[in-house]
Structure formats: C-alpha cells, structure tokens
Amino acid sequence: MELRQMAVAFLFNEEQEVLFLQKKQKDTFLAGFLVPHIEGDEINEPQKACYREIEEETGLNSDCIKNLGLRYVVLRIKDNHEIRIQNVFIGIVLKKF
C-alpha cells in the first residue's frame, strides 16, 4: 500500500465564522474546504505545508493567521491501496494584517 500525507486547514475569522475556498462539487472529501497537499520536502512538517498552500491558494501569509495548530490526525484507507494521513489544522485569520 502507498502512504499519502495531506493536511487540511479550517480557518475562522475573529467572529468565529468559518472561511473556506470552494472546491469542485464532485470532490468527496471535505468539499468546500482548502485541502493543502504536502510536498516531498515537507513530509515531516505538515504545518509548513499548510502555510505554504494557504498562501498559494488565498494570498494569506503566516502573518495573517494566528494559532494555526494541529488538532486532529485522521487515518483512512482509500480503495484498498492507499493509506491516507490527514493532518487537520485550525487557525484564526486576523482582520488587520
């Protein structure tokens, strides 16, 4: 089986409203949320991958986000050939940046 590491970012504003990047309707996992992928050199640093992907997809850099932290790790088997490790991060997007 292959091993695939991913990270997902749930970002909230200061009013506790969730902010998300719309994914395609056909997506079956976390549709509507930003799901960063982990590059080879980030394999042991999923938070680094999360910050990079957030900035690439939204333009928000790490100075715009506070308390981005790992909250959950989800393991699942996909199609009996891939083990997925999903690192779930939650953070706050600052109003002023």
XYZ file of N, CA and C in Angstrom:
291
model
N 0.841 -1.195 0.000
C 0.000 0.000 0.000
C 0.876 1.245 0.000
N 0.396 2.259 -0.682
C 1.083 3.544 -0.668
C 0.665 4.337 0.563
N 1.542 5.225 0.996
C 1.247 6.115 2.109
C 1.203 7.539 1.575
N 0.109 8.260 1.847
C -0.044 9.635 1.366
C -0.365 10.540 2.546
N 0.431 11.600 2.712
C 0.187 12.556 3.786
C -0.432 13.815 3.204
N -1.442 14.320 3.906
C -2.132 15.540 3.492
C -2.399 16.381 4.731
N -2.823 17.605 4.487
C -3.221 18.487 5.582
C -4.462 19.245 5.137
N -5.306 19.562 6.094
C -6.483 20.374 5.808
C -6.475 21.551 6.787
N -6.888 22.714 6.290
C -6.914 23.910 7.134
C -8.341 24.401 7.267
N -8.806 24.489 8.498
C -10.079 25.138 8.803
C -9.710 26.500 9.371
N -10.061 27.557 8.644
C -9.715 28.914 9.060
C -10.986 29.649 9.454
N -10.918 30.336 10.582
C -12.039 31.110 11.098
C -11.632 32.570 11.159
N -12.625 33.471 11.040
C -12.324 34.873 11.291
C -12.537 35.140 12.779
N -12.324 36.376 13.188
C -12.414 36.697 14.609
C -13.843 36.656 15.150
N -14.827 36.551 14.264
C -16.232 36.404 14.678
C -16.630 34.928 14.727
N -15.641 34.045 14.593
C -15.851 32.591 14.615
C -16.648 32.071 13.415
N -16.621 32.794 12.299
C -17.228 32.326 11.061
C -16.155 31.569 10.284
N -16.500 30.427 9.754
C -15.532 29.632 9.009
C -15.330 30.237 7.620
N -14.081 30.282 7.206
C -13.721 30.785 5.887
C -13.259 29.586 5.075
N -13.643 29.510 3.822
C -13.218 28.371 3.032
C -13.041 28.733 1.574
N -12.300 27.891 0.914
C -12.047 28.000 -0.503
C -12.939 26.974 -1.177
N -13.777 27.392 -2.086
C -14.738 26.479 -2.704
C -14.029 25.473 -3.598
N -14.237 24.200 -3.302
C -13.728 23.134 -4.149
C -14.822 22.695 -5.105
N -14.467 21.893 -6.057
C -15.436 21.409 -7.036
C -16.492 20.544 -6.359
N -17.697 20.572 -6.884
C -18.807 19.812 -6.327
C -18.536 18.309 -6.332
N -17.770 17.837 -7.287
C -17.513 16.400 -7.385
C -16.568 15.888 -6.299
N -15.883 16.775 -5.600
C -14.974 16.350 -4.544
C -15.754 15.672 -3.431
N -15.267 14.534 -3.008
C -15.989 13.768 -1.990
C -15.454 13.989 -0.595
N -14.222 14.472 -0.460
C -13.634 14.661 0.868
C -13.486 16.144 1.171
N -14.162 16.596 2.195
C -14.098 17.982 2.659
C -14.394 18.980 1.544
N -15.424 18.716 0.795
C -15.822 19.635 -0.270
C -16.053 21.016 0.312
N -15.517 22.032 -0.343
C -15.675 23.404 0.110
C -14.545 23.899 0.975
N -13.636 23.017 1.392
C -12.541 23.444 2.260
C -11.202 23.345 1.553
N -10.274 24.144 2.021
C -8.916 24.150 1.496
C -8.192 22.907 2.000
N -7.734 22.070 1.104
C -7.012 20.853 1.481
C -5.599 20.932 0.899
N -4.642 21.416 1.694
C -3.273 21.522 1.197
C -2.639 20.150 0.981
N -1.806 20.044 -0.021
C -1.049 18.814 -0.204
C 0.351 19.022 0.321
N 0.973 17.952 0.726
C 2.301 18.010 1.329
C 3.334 17.622 0.281
N 4.290 18.521 0.057
C 5.376 18.263 -0.885
C 6.413 17.355 -0.221
N 7.272 16.744 -1.023
C 8.263 15.807 -0.515
C 9.143 16.350 0.591
N 9.592 17.604 0.465
C 10.478 18.166 1.481
C 9.718 18.616 2.734
N 8.392 18.500 2.736
C 7.573 18.911 3.884
C 7.014 17.700 4.638
N 7.473 16.515 4.289
C 6.879 15.291 4.800
C 6.827 15.247 6.330
N 7.783 15.825 6.997
C 7.795 15.854 8.457
C 7.352 17.192 9.020
N 6.855 18.062 8.134
C 6.425 19.392 8.557
C 5.078 19.745 7.929
N 3.997 19.070 8.327
C 2.699 19.339 7.708
C 2.201 20.766 7.945
N 2.600 21.397 9.048
C 2.185 22.781 9.278
C 2.835 23.713 8.257
N 4.079 23.460 7.924
C 4.767 24.239 6.885
C 4.021 24.097 5.556
N 3.601 22.886 5.233
C 2.834 22.645 4.007
C 1.521 23.407 4.037
N 0.895 23.420 5.198
C -0.389 24.105 5.355
C -0.228 25.605 5.090
N 0.761 26.223 5.710
C 1.001 27.654 5.492
C 1.308 27.939 4.022
N 2.143 27.111 3.411
C 2.514 27.329 2.011
C 1.291 27.257 1.105
N 0.487 26.230 1.297
C -0.667 26.041 0.422
C -1.721 27.127 0.640
N -1.914 27.545 1.894
C -2.854 28.647 2.171
C -2.415 29.894 1.423
N -1.124 30.197 1.485
C -0.636 31.396 0.793
C -0.776 31.251 -0.724
N -0.462 30.076 -1.268
C -0.592 29.869 -2.716
C -2.034 30.020 -3.189
N -2.973 29.500 -2.410
C -4.373 29.475 -2.830
C -5.153 30.742 -2.480
N -4.753 31.434 -1.408
C -5.541 32.582 -0.948
C -4.773 33.897 -0.909
N -3.451 33.842 -0.902
C -2.650 35.050 -0.754
C -2.397 35.420 0.702
N -3.012 34.705 1.640
C -2.802 34.978 3.065
C -1.510 34.312 3.526
N -0.585 35.110 4.080
C 0.653 34.506 4.569
C 0.555 34.261 6.075
N 1.600 33.713 6.650
C 1.570 33.320 8.062
C 1.348 34.507 9.005
N 1.682 35.727 8.565
C 1.437 36.910 9.399
C -0.053 37.219 9.526
N -0.866 36.688 8.626
C -2.310 36.927 8.618
C -3.076 35.899 9.445
N -2.373 34.881 9.918
C -3.039 33.766 10.601
C -2.416 33.578 11.972
N -3.264 33.421 12.983
C -2.725 33.142 14.320
C -3.254 31.787 14.796
N -2.459 31.199 15.657
C -2.832 29.940 16.314
C -3.147 28.803 15.346
N -2.470 28.746 14.209
C -2.669 27.605 13.315
C -2.010 26.398 13.972
N -2.826 25.477 14.413
C -2.280 24.336 15.129
C -2.939 23.035 14.727
N -2.197 21.974 14.890
C -2.698 20.643 14.595
C -3.722 20.257 15.654
N -4.910 19.864 15.217
C -5.980 19.490 16.150
C -6.333 18.014 16.072
N -6.252 17.431 14.874
C -6.610 16.024 14.689
C -5.709 15.403 13.637
N -5.562 14.087 13.712
C -4.924 13.311 12.664
C -5.903 12.194 12.313
N -6.287 12.129 11.050
C -7.262 11.150 10.579
C -6.537 10.159 9.670
N -6.714 8.885 9.937
C -6.140 7.841 9.101
C -7.281 7.142 8.367
N -7.090 6.890 7.084
C -8.106 6.139 6.344
C -7.454 5.390 5.194
N -8.111 4.344 4.775
C -7.646 3.560 3.638
C -8.541 3.887 2.455
N -7.926 4.238 1.349
C -8.675 4.591 0.132
C -8.497 3.485 -0.902
N -9.605 2.948 -1.333
C -9.631 1.942 -2.403
C -8.700 0.755 -2.151
N -8.470 0.429 -0.911
C -7.630 -0.708 -0.515
C -6.215 -0.685 -1.095
N -5.737 0.499 -1.491
C -4.365 0.568 -1.996
C -3.588 1.781 -1.489
N -4.245 2.631 -0.718
C -3.569 3.844 -0.251
C -3.984 4.138 1.191
N -2.992 4.346 2.036
C -3.245 4.798 3.406
C -3.053 6.301 3.413
N -4.077 7.022 3.847
C -4.014 8.483 3.887
C -3.915 8.968 5.330
N -2.948 9.829 5.558
C -2.796 10.503 6.845
C -3.209 11.941 6.626
N -4.312 12.330 7.233
C -4.866 13.679 7.066
C -4.591 14.470 8.345
N -3.728 15.488 8.251
C -3.422 16.370 9.376
C -4.416 17.530 9.338
N -5.179 17.703 10.404
C -6.235 18.724 10.443
C -5.761 19.895 11.311
N -5.628 21.060 10.666
C -5.201 22.283 11.345
C -6.374 23.248 11.463
N -6.369 24.027 12.543
C -7.377 25.072 12.737
C -6.641 26.345 13.107
N -7.063 27.469 12.509
C -6.434 28.750 12.788
C -7.408 29.901 12.652
N -6.948 31.074 13.050
C -7.742 32.306 13.019
C -7.110 33.270 12.008
N -7.919 33.792 11.100
C -7.464 34.810 10.152
C -7.695 36.175 10.796
N -6.627 36.957 10.884
C -6.716 38.274 11.511
C -7.399 39.280 10.593
N -8.166 40.191 11.183
C -8.792 41.252 10.390
C -7.757 42.193 9.811
N -6.797 42.550 10.646
C -5.783 43.525 10.240
C -4.478 42.796 10.023
N -3.960 42.918 8.792
C -2.667 42.305 8.509
C -1.898 43.136 7.532
